[in-house]
Amino acid sequence: MAASLEKLVNELKVPPGRQIDLKVDFDPGYTGHIISKEDAQEQLVAGIQELAEGQDKLYAQDTYALFINLQAMDAAGKDSTIKHVMSGVNPQGVLVKSFKVPSEEELDHDYLWRNFLELPERGNIGIFNRSYYEEVLVVRVHPDLLERQKLPPRLKGHDIWERRYEEINNFEKYLTDNGIIVLKFFLNVSKEIQKKRFLERIDQPDKNWKFSAADVLERRHWDAYMDAYNEMFNHTSTSWAPWYIIPADHKWFTRLAVVSVINHTLDGLKLAYPKVSPEQKAALKKAKEEMEQEESGPAQPARIKKKRNR
Ligand code: AMP
Ligand code: MG
C-alpha cells in the first residue's frame, strides 16, 4: 500500500487514550491528499484488488477472522460502502449482518447475545451494519428504549453507559485474544449533506424506498447523537479495537478510506498461505500420479453399473 495511504489511515484513527471532539478534530468533508474523484477511483480499484488478495490468504490460513463494525447517522453511505468495498472479494468468505430494533426474543437476552450469534468464523470477514454500539447510541438518545429492556431496575442507573463501554471493551479484547480482529468505522457525514441526500431520496422515485419519515425525526436529535458518539469514541477506541472516523461527505473518499484501513489491518496480520509439509507434498504427488494413471485404468462406468445391479 502507498505510503500516502498509510499516513491517511493513521490520521483517521481515534488515538486510544486521547480525548477527541468529533466537531473539532474530524471534518466530514476531508479528502486528504486525494485531489479528485478520478484520482480516488484509480486507487480504489487497486485497493479492492489488494483486499481480494488479502481475503484469499485470510480464508486459506483459517486462523484469523476480520470483524468490521459500521456505525453512522442515516444516509452516511453504509450500504453503498459495503457494496463497493466488497465488490471484489469472494462472497463465500464474507457475511453482512444488519442489526435493527431488537425483537422480543432478543430483548429476553443480554444485549451482546444476538451479536455473538453472527460473529465471523476464522478465515471470514464479517460486517455488522450497526451493532451493539447502538446500545450506547440510539438507546442513550431515546431513554424509552432502555425502559423496554428487561433489566433489573437497579441496573438501569446513570452508570449504565460507563458499564457498557467497559463490557464492550472487554468483549472486543476477548475476541482479539481469540484471533477475531475487530475494526470499527464511523462514517462521518455532515448534517448538511445528510439533508441533501434525504432530499434526493424524496425527489428521485427510484430512491424513495430508502427514505422513511422516521429518518427526519431522528435528525432532530442530531446534537444528542453527536454527544453520544463523542463519549463512545473516547471510551471505546482501544489499542486492540480502535475506531476510525471516516469522512463521509464525499462517497468516493469514504470508500477509498475504508478499503485502505482494511488493507492496512490485514497487512499487519502478516497473512500467508499455509505451508505444505514434506508429507503433504508427497501425498499431492501420489494423488497426481493416481489421476494420471486413470486414463489407462479401468473405466469408471463399469463400476457404477455393478453397484446398480446389486
Ligand atoms: P436501518 O439501519 O436504517 O435499517 O435502521 C435500523 C434501526 O434500528 C435504526 O434506527 C437503529 O437505531 C435501530 N437499532 C439498531 N440496533 C438497535 C438497538 N440495539 N436498540 C434500539 N434500536 C436499534
Ligand atoms: Mg434507516
Tab-separated table of C-alpha atoms and ligand atoms in Angstrom:
chain	number	residue	atom	x	y	z
A	1	MET	CA	0.000	0.000	0.000
A	2	ALA	CA	1.235	3.506	-0.869
A	3	ALA	CA	2.921	5.460	1.953
A	4	SER	CA	0.442	8.320	1.429
A	5	LEU	CA	-2.453	5.952	2.154
A	6	GLU	CA	-0.685	4.558	5.224
A	7	LYS	CA	-0.410	8.119	6.505
A	8	LEU	CA	-4.081	8.692	5.814
A	9	VAL	CA	-5.077	5.572	7.765
A	10	ASN	CA	-3.186	6.908	10.751
A	11	GLU	CA	-4.889	10.291	10.528
A	12	LEU	CA	-8.350	8.725	10.618
A	13	LYS	CA	-7.755	6.662	13.732
A	14	VAL	CA	-9.106	7.789	17.101
A	15	PRO	CA	-5.945	7.613	19.204
A	16	PRO	CA	-6.616	5.256	22.124
A	17	GLY	CA	-6.403	7.065	25.428
A	18	ARG	CA	-6.711	10.534	23.915
A	19	GLN	CA	-9.875	12.631	24.165
A	20	ILE	CA	-11.227	13.758	20.824
A	21	ASP	CA	-14.003	16.120	19.842
A	22	LEU	CA	-15.741	14.989	16.688
A	23	LYS	CA	-16.740	18.514	15.688
A	24	VAL	CA	-13.272	19.982	16.101
A	25	ASP	CA	-10.987	17.101	15.154
A	26	PHE	CA	-12.756	15.318	12.289
A	27	ASP	CA	-14.019	17.135	9.191
A	28	PRO	CA	-16.734	15.219	7.245
A	29	GLY	CA	-15.542	16.860	4.009
A	30	TYR	CA	-11.865	15.931	4.404
A	31	THR	CA	-10.244	14.207	1.435
A	32	GLY	CA	-6.571	14.211	2.473
A	33	HIS	CA	-4.113	14.123	-0.397
A	34	ILE	CA	-6.715	12.779	-2.839
A	35	ILE	CA	-7.337	15.565	-5.304
A	36	SER	CA	-10.291	14.278	-7.314
A	37	LYS	CA	-12.929	11.613	-7.693
A	38	GLU	CA	-10.955	10.157	-10.614
A	39	ASP	CA	-7.785	10.012	-8.540
A	40	ALA	CA	-9.700	8.204	-5.780
A	41	GLN	CA	-11.305	5.807	-8.252
A	42	GLU	CA	-7.955	4.625	-9.560
A	43	GLN	CA	-6.652	3.982	-6.076
A	44	LEU	CA	-9.909	2.306	-5.064
A	45	VAL	CA	-9.569	-0.220	-7.885
A	46	ALA	CA	-6.062	-1.045	-6.680
A	47	GLY	CA	-7.284	-1.216	-3.077
A	48	ILE	CA	-10.113	-3.598	-3.939
A	49	GLN	CA	-7.648	-5.840	-5.773
A	50	GLU	CA	-5.345	-5.829	-2.751
A	51	LEU	CA	-8.275	-6.662	-0.480
A	52	ALA	CA	-9.254	-9.607	-2.696
A	53	GLU	CA	-5.731	-10.995	-2.371
A	54	GLY	CA	-5.735	-10.426	1.392
A	55	GLN	CA	-9.086	-12.147	1.775
A	56	ASP	CA	-7.875	-15.143	-0.202
A	57	LYS	CA	-4.999	-15.607	2.240
A	58	LEU	CA	-7.215	-14.945	5.264
A	59	TYR	CA	-9.517	-17.722	4.061
A	60	ALA	CA	-6.715	-20.146	3.219
A	61	GLN	CA	-4.895	-19.583	6.517
A	62	ASP	CA	-8.102	-20.096	8.513
A	63	THR	CA	-6.606	-18.583	11.670
A	64	TYR	CA	-7.981	-15.057	11.901
A	65	ALA	CA	-11.400	-13.572	11.252
A	66	LEU	CA	-11.931	-9.915	10.406
A	67	PHE	CA	-14.875	-8.398	12.205
A	68	ILE	CA	-15.934	-4.994	10.866
A	69	ASN	CA	-18.344	-2.744	12.734
A	70	LEU	CA	-20.053	0.037	10.791
A	71	GLN	CA	-21.841	2.888	12.525
A	72	ALA	CA	-23.217	6.124	11.155
A	73	MET	CA	-26.081	8.562	11.029
A	74	ASP	CA	-28.657	7.835	8.300
A	75	ALA	CA	-27.578	8.472	4.700
A	76	ALA	CA	-23.884	8.455	5.553
A	77	GLY	CA	-23.346	5.701	2.988
A	78	LYS	CA	-23.001	2.484	4.988
A	79	ASP	CA	-24.797	0.332	2.440
A	80	SER	CA	-23.030	1.704	-0.610
A	81	THR	CA	-19.655	1.482	1.117
A	82	ILE	CA	-20.238	-2.218	1.789
A	83	LYS	CA	-21.358	-2.715	-1.800
A	84	HIS	CA	-18.308	-1.041	-3.328
A	85	VAL	CA	-15.577	-2.064	-0.930
A	86	MET	CA	-16.599	-5.726	-1.007
A	87	SER	CA	-17.200	-5.827	-4.776
A	88	GLY	CA	-14.014	-7.763	-5.493
A	89	VAL	CA	-13.997	-10.306	-2.689
A	90	ASN	CA	-15.115	-13.918	-2.789
A	91	PRO	CA	-18.728	-13.927	-1.491
A	92	GLN	CA	-18.082	-17.259	0.211
A	93	GLY	CA	-15.826	-15.573	2.742
A	94	VAL	CA	-17.930	-12.526	3.611
A	95	LEU	CA	-21.099	-12.120	5.632
A	96	VAL	CA	-23.012	-8.896	6.244
A	97	LYS	CA	-25.481	-8.617	9.083
A	98	SER	CA	-27.745	-5.602	9.669
A	99	PHE	CA	-28.965	-5.057	13.199
A	100	LYS	CA	-32.372	-3.457	13.649
A	101	VAL	CA	-34.578	-2.671	16.643
A	102	PRO	CA	-34.280	-5.771	18.884
A	103	SER	CA	-37.120	-8.294	18.752
A	104	GLU	CA	-38.964	-9.613	21.821
A	105	GLU	CA	-36.804	-12.710	21.741
A	106	GLU	CA	-33.634	-10.620	21.556
A	107	LEU	CA	-34.788	-8.458	24.453
A	108	ASP	CA	-35.116	-11.610	26.507
A	109	HIS	CA	-31.342	-11.975	26.309
A	110	ASP	CA	-28.369	-9.836	27.271
A	111	TYR	CA	-27.547	-7.217	24.627
A	112	LEU	CA	-24.466	-8.950	23.237
A	113	TRP	CA	-26.286	-12.228	22.627
A	114	ARG	CA	-27.597	-11.525	19.140
A	115	ASN	CA	-24.196	-10.161	18.141
A	116	PHE	CA	-22.368	-13.266	19.334
A	117	LEU	CA	-24.506	-15.413	17.048
A	118	GLU	CA	-23.401	-13.512	13.959
A	119	LEU	CA	-19.660	-13.212	14.536
A	120	PRO	CA	-17.469	-14.290	11.610
A	121	GLU	CA	-15.728	-17.638	11.747
A	122	ARG	CA	-11.993	-17.947	11.144
A	123	GLY	CA	-10.990	-17.199	7.591
A	124	ASN	CA	-14.004	-14.958	7.050
A	125	ILE	CA	-14.842	-11.277	7.016
A	126	GLY	CA	-17.980	-10.356	8.970
A	127	ILE	CA	-19.548	-6.935	8.602
A	128	PHE	CA	-22.010	-5.607	11.137
A	129	ASN	CA	-24.195	-2.859	9.700
A	130	ARG	CA	-24.909	-1.320	13.134
A	131	SER	CA	-24.238	-3.463	16.171
A	132	TYR	CA	-24.113	-3.496	19.967
A	133	TYR	CA	-22.846	0.083	19.668
A	134	GLU	CA	-26.480	1.118	19.187
A	135	GLU	CA	-26.785	0.213	22.868
A	136	VAL	CA	-24.820	3.338	23.803
A	137	LEU	CA	-26.156	5.481	20.937
A	138	VAL	CA	-29.840	5.212	19.999
A	139	VAL	CA	-30.647	3.730	23.413
A	140	ARG	CA	-28.897	6.629	25.084
A	141	VAL	CA	-30.593	9.252	22.931
A	142	HIS	CA	-34.025	7.639	23.496
A	143	PRO	CA	-34.389	6.633	27.157
A	144	ASP	CA	-37.697	4.836	26.425
A	145	LEU	CA	-35.673	2.177	24.589
A	146	LEU	CA	-33.769	1.458	27.774
A	147	GLU	CA	-37.095	1.245	29.597
A	148	ARG	CA	-38.200	-1.521	27.191
A	149	GLN	CA	-35.125	-3.574	28.067
A	150	LYS	CA	-35.958	-6.089	30.742
A	151	LEU	CA	-33.090	-5.169	33.030
A	152	PRO	CA	-33.339	-5.255	36.813
A	153	PRO	CA	-34.262	-1.665	37.815
A	154	ARG	CA	-31.145	-1.186	39.964
A	155	LEU	CA	-29.021	-1.769	36.830
A	156	LYS	CA	-30.657	0.996	34.809
A	157	GLY	CA	-28.982	3.883	36.621
A	158	HIS	CA	-26.738	6.582	35.150
A	159	ASP	CA	-23.661	4.422	35.389
A	160	ILE	CA	-25.076	2.045	32.788
A	161	TRP	CA	-23.189	3.754	29.931
A	162	GLU	CA	-19.816	3.523	31.665
A	163	ARG	CA	-20.530	-0.119	32.387
A	164	ARG	CA	-21.497	-0.813	28.799
A	165	TYR	CA	-18.297	0.807	27.491
A	166	GLU	CA	-16.309	-1.422	29.783
A	167	GLU	CA	-18.296	-4.518	28.798
A	168	ILE	CA	-17.810	-3.730	25.116
A	169	ASN	CA	-14.075	-3.177	25.570
A	170	ASN	CA	-13.775	-6.481	27.405
A	171	PHE	CA	-15.836	-8.272	24.772
A	172	GLU	CA	-13.634	-6.918	21.991
A	173	LYS	CA	-10.482	-7.812	23.913
A	174	TYR	CA	-11.797	-11.327	24.293
A	175	LEU	CA	-12.410	-11.501	20.539
A	176	THR	CA	-8.954	-10.240	19.561
A	177	ASP	CA	-7.377	-12.640	22.068
A	178	ASN	CA	-9.111	-15.367	20.076
A	179	GLY	CA	-7.924	-14.236	16.665
A	180	ILE	CA	-11.067	-12.266	15.773
A	181	ILE	CA	-9.687	-8.909	14.657
A	182	VAL	CA	-12.018	-6.009	15.413
A	183	LEU	CA	-12.257	-2.946	13.166
A	184	LYS	CA	-14.698	-0.110	13.779
A	185	PHE	CA	-15.748	2.561	11.319
A	186	PHE	CA	-17.853	5.617	11.895
A	187	LEU	CA	-18.928	7.195	8.615
A	188	ASN	CA	-18.901	10.857	9.488
A	189	VAL	CA	-21.461	12.712	7.378
A	190	SER	CA	-22.315	16.360	7.978
A	191	LYS	CA	-25.833	17.481	8.806
A	192	GLU	CA	-25.963	19.479	5.545
A	193	ILE	CA	-25.023	16.551	3.333
A	194	GLN	CA	-27.472	14.303	5.157
A	195	LYS	CA	-30.198	16.802	4.266
A	196	LYS	CA	-29.083	16.858	0.632
A	197	ARG	CA	-29.173	13.041	0.444
A	198	PHE	CA	-32.575	12.868	2.167
A	199	LEU	CA	-33.984	15.347	-0.366
A	200	GLU	CA	-32.578	13.227	-3.201
A	201	ARG	CA	-34.285	10.200	-1.725
A	202	ILE	CA	-37.571	12.071	-1.727
A	203	ASP	CA	-37.172	13.641	-5.164
A	204	GLN	CA	-35.893	10.609	-7.076
A	205	PRO	CA	-38.554	7.876	-7.406
A	206	ASP	CA	-36.011	5.044	-7.529
A	207	LYS	CA	-34.599	6.253	-4.218
A	208	ASN	CA	-37.941	6.678	-2.422
A	209	TRP	CA	-37.677	3.235	-0.816
A	210	LYS	CA	-34.573	4.347	1.052
A	211	PHE	CA	-36.417	7.106	2.850
A	212	SER	CA	-38.556	6.788	5.919
A	213	ALA	CA	-40.334	9.638	7.677
A	214	ALA	CA	-38.729	8.432	10.902
A	215	ASP	CA	-35.330	9.437	9.477
A	216	VAL	CA	-36.310	13.106	9.687
A	217	LEU	CA	-37.469	12.662	13.281
A	218	GLU	CA	-34.075	11.149	14.144
A	219	ARG	CA	-32.359	14.123	12.520
A	220	ARG	CA	-33.915	16.364	15.156
A	221	HIS	CA	-31.737	14.583	17.707
A	222	TRP	CA	-28.543	15.280	15.778
A	223	ASP	CA	-26.701	17.035	18.616
A	224	ALA	CA	-27.633	14.390	21.154
A	225	TYR	CA	-26.276	11.749	18.774
A	226	MET	CA	-23.037	13.638	18.297
A	227	ASP	CA	-22.597	13.834	22.077
A	228	ALA	CA	-23.262	10.098	22.401
A	229	TYR	CA	-20.797	9.342	19.598
A	230	ASN	CA	-18.140	11.530	21.175
A	231	GLU	CA	-18.428	9.754	24.502
A	232	MET	CA	-18.415	6.407	22.788
A	233	PHE	CA	-15.207	7.159	20.851
A	234	ASN	CA	-13.483	8.431	23.948
A	235	HIS	CA	-14.310	5.270	25.890
A	236	THR	CA	-14.095	2.530	23.299
A	237	SER	CA	-11.231	3.352	20.952
A	238	THR	CA	-8.708	0.889	22.311
A	239	SER	CA	-5.318	-0.363	21.176
A	240	TRP	CA	-6.916	-3.730	20.374
A	241	ALA	CA	-10.041	-2.355	18.672
A	242	PRO	CA	-9.605	1.245	17.512
A	243	TRP	CA	-12.266	3.446	15.960
A	244	TYR	CA	-11.681	5.013	12.565
A	245	ILE	CA	-13.660	8.142	11.770
A	246	ILE	CA	-14.189	8.199	8.032
A	247	PRO	CA	-15.118	11.486	6.334
A	248	ALA	CA	-18.392	10.713	4.556
A	249	ASP	CA	-19.439	13.837	2.669
A	250	HIS	CA	-17.670	12.532	-0.462
A	251	LYS	CA	-18.589	8.922	-1.074
A	252	TRP	CA	-15.611	8.342	-3.363
A	253	PHE	CA	-13.320	9.255	-0.491
A	254	THR	CA	-15.254	7.190	2.067
A	255	ARG	CA	-14.798	4.029	0.018
A	256	LEU	CA	-11.103	4.544	-0.545
A	257	ALA	CA	-10.510	5.316	3.130
A	258	VAL	CA	-12.386	2.227	4.316
A	259	VAL	CA	-10.634	-0.132	1.919
A	260	SER	CA	-7.273	1.369	2.910
A	261	VAL	CA	-7.896	0.806	6.620
A	262	ILE	CA	-8.962	-2.792	5.955
A	263	ASN	CA	-5.871	-3.457	3.827
A	264	HIS	CA	-3.646	-1.848	6.431
A	265	THR	CA	-5.160	-4.117	9.085
A	266	LEU	CA	-4.847	-7.294	7.012
A	267	ASP	CA	-1.266	-6.298	6.217
A	268	GLY	CA	-0.497	-6.158	9.927
A	269	LEU	CA	-1.572	-9.801	10.299
A	270	LYS	CA	1.249	-10.986	8.008
A	271	LEU	CA	-1.113	-13.409	6.339
A	272	ALA	CA	0.341	-16.255	4.301
A	273	TYR	CA	-0.880	-19.335	2.508
A	274	PRO	CA	-0.465	-22.435	4.670
A	275	LYS	CA	2.942	-24.111	4.246
A	276	VAL	CA	2.823	-27.586	2.770
A	277	SER	CA	4.813	-30.183	4.758
A	278	PRO	CA	7.043	-32.781	3.028
A	279	GLU	CA	4.418	-35.423	3.893
A	280	GLN	CA	1.642	-33.367	2.297
A	281	LYS	CA	3.843	-32.747	-0.747
A	282	ALA	CA	4.367	-36.497	-1.097
A	283	ALA	CA	0.596	-37.036	-0.793
A	284	LEU	CA	-0.052	-34.440	-3.507
A	285	LYS	CA	2.455	-36.165	-5.780
A	286	LYS	CA	0.810	-39.523	-5.153
A	287	ALA	CA	-2.670	-38.132	-5.882
A	288	LYS	CA	-1.411	-36.629	-9.114
A	289	GLU	CA	0.164	-39.903	-10.219
A	290	GLU	CA	-3.018	-41.769	-9.428
A	291	MET	CA	-5.093	-39.421	-11.563
A	292	GLU	CA	-2.616	-39.603	-14.419
A	293	GLN	CA	-2.956	-43.377	-14.408
A	294	GLU	CA	-6.749	-43.130	-14.508
A	295	GLU	CA	-6.898	-42.686	-18.288
A	296	SER	CA	-5.434	-46.119	-18.905
A	297	GLY	CA	-7.023	-47.731	-15.848
A	298	PRO	CA	-10.437	-49.453	-15.529
A	299	ALA	CA	-13.346	-47.381	-16.845
A	300	GLN	CA	-15.469	-45.740	-14.142
A	301	PRO	CA	-18.947	-46.515	-15.624
A	302	ALA	CA	-18.345	-50.281	-15.303
A	303	ARG	CA	-18.101	-49.981	-11.516
A	304	ILE	CA	-21.218	-47.864	-11.276
A	305	LYS	CA	-23.145	-50.399	-13.289
A	306	LYS	CA	-22.040	-53.178	-10.991
A	307	LYS	CA	-23.361	-51.299	-7.947
A	308	ARG	CA	-26.732	-50.704	-9.583
A	309	ASN	CA	-27.183	-54.389	-10.317
A	310	ARG	CA	-26.822	-55.357	-6.696
B	1	AMP	P1	-31.661	0.977	9.362
B	1	AMP	O1	-30.243	0.581	9.635
B	1	AMP	O2	-31.785	2.296	8.731
B	1	AMP	O3	-32.425	-0.087	8.667
B	1	AMP	O4	-32.387	1.160	10.775
B	1	AMP	C1	-32.307	0.265	11.798
B	1	AMP	C2	-32.832	0.921	13.033
B	1	AMP	O5	-32.692	0.008	14.117
B	1	AMP	C3	-32.087	2.175	13.405
B	1	AMP	O6	-32.985	3.205	13.654
B	1	AMP	C4	-31.341	1.772	14.659
B	1	AMP	O7	-31.160	2.850	15.535
B	1	AMP	C5	-32.233	0.707	15.231
B	1	AMP	N1	-31.495	-0.179	16.143
B	1	AMP	C6	-30.460	-0.967	15.848
B	1	AMP	N2	-29.990	-1.587	16.964
B	1	AMP	C7	-30.754	-1.168	17.978
B	1	AMP	C8	-30.793	-1.411	19.385
B	1	AMP	N3	-29.910	-2.240	19.949
B	1	AMP	N4	-31.736	-0.825	20.116
B	1	AMP	C9	-32.627	0.009	19.544
B	1	AMP	N5	-32.648	0.310	18.244
B	1	AMP	C10	-31.736	-0.257	17.458
B	2	MG	MG	-32.624	3.964	8.046
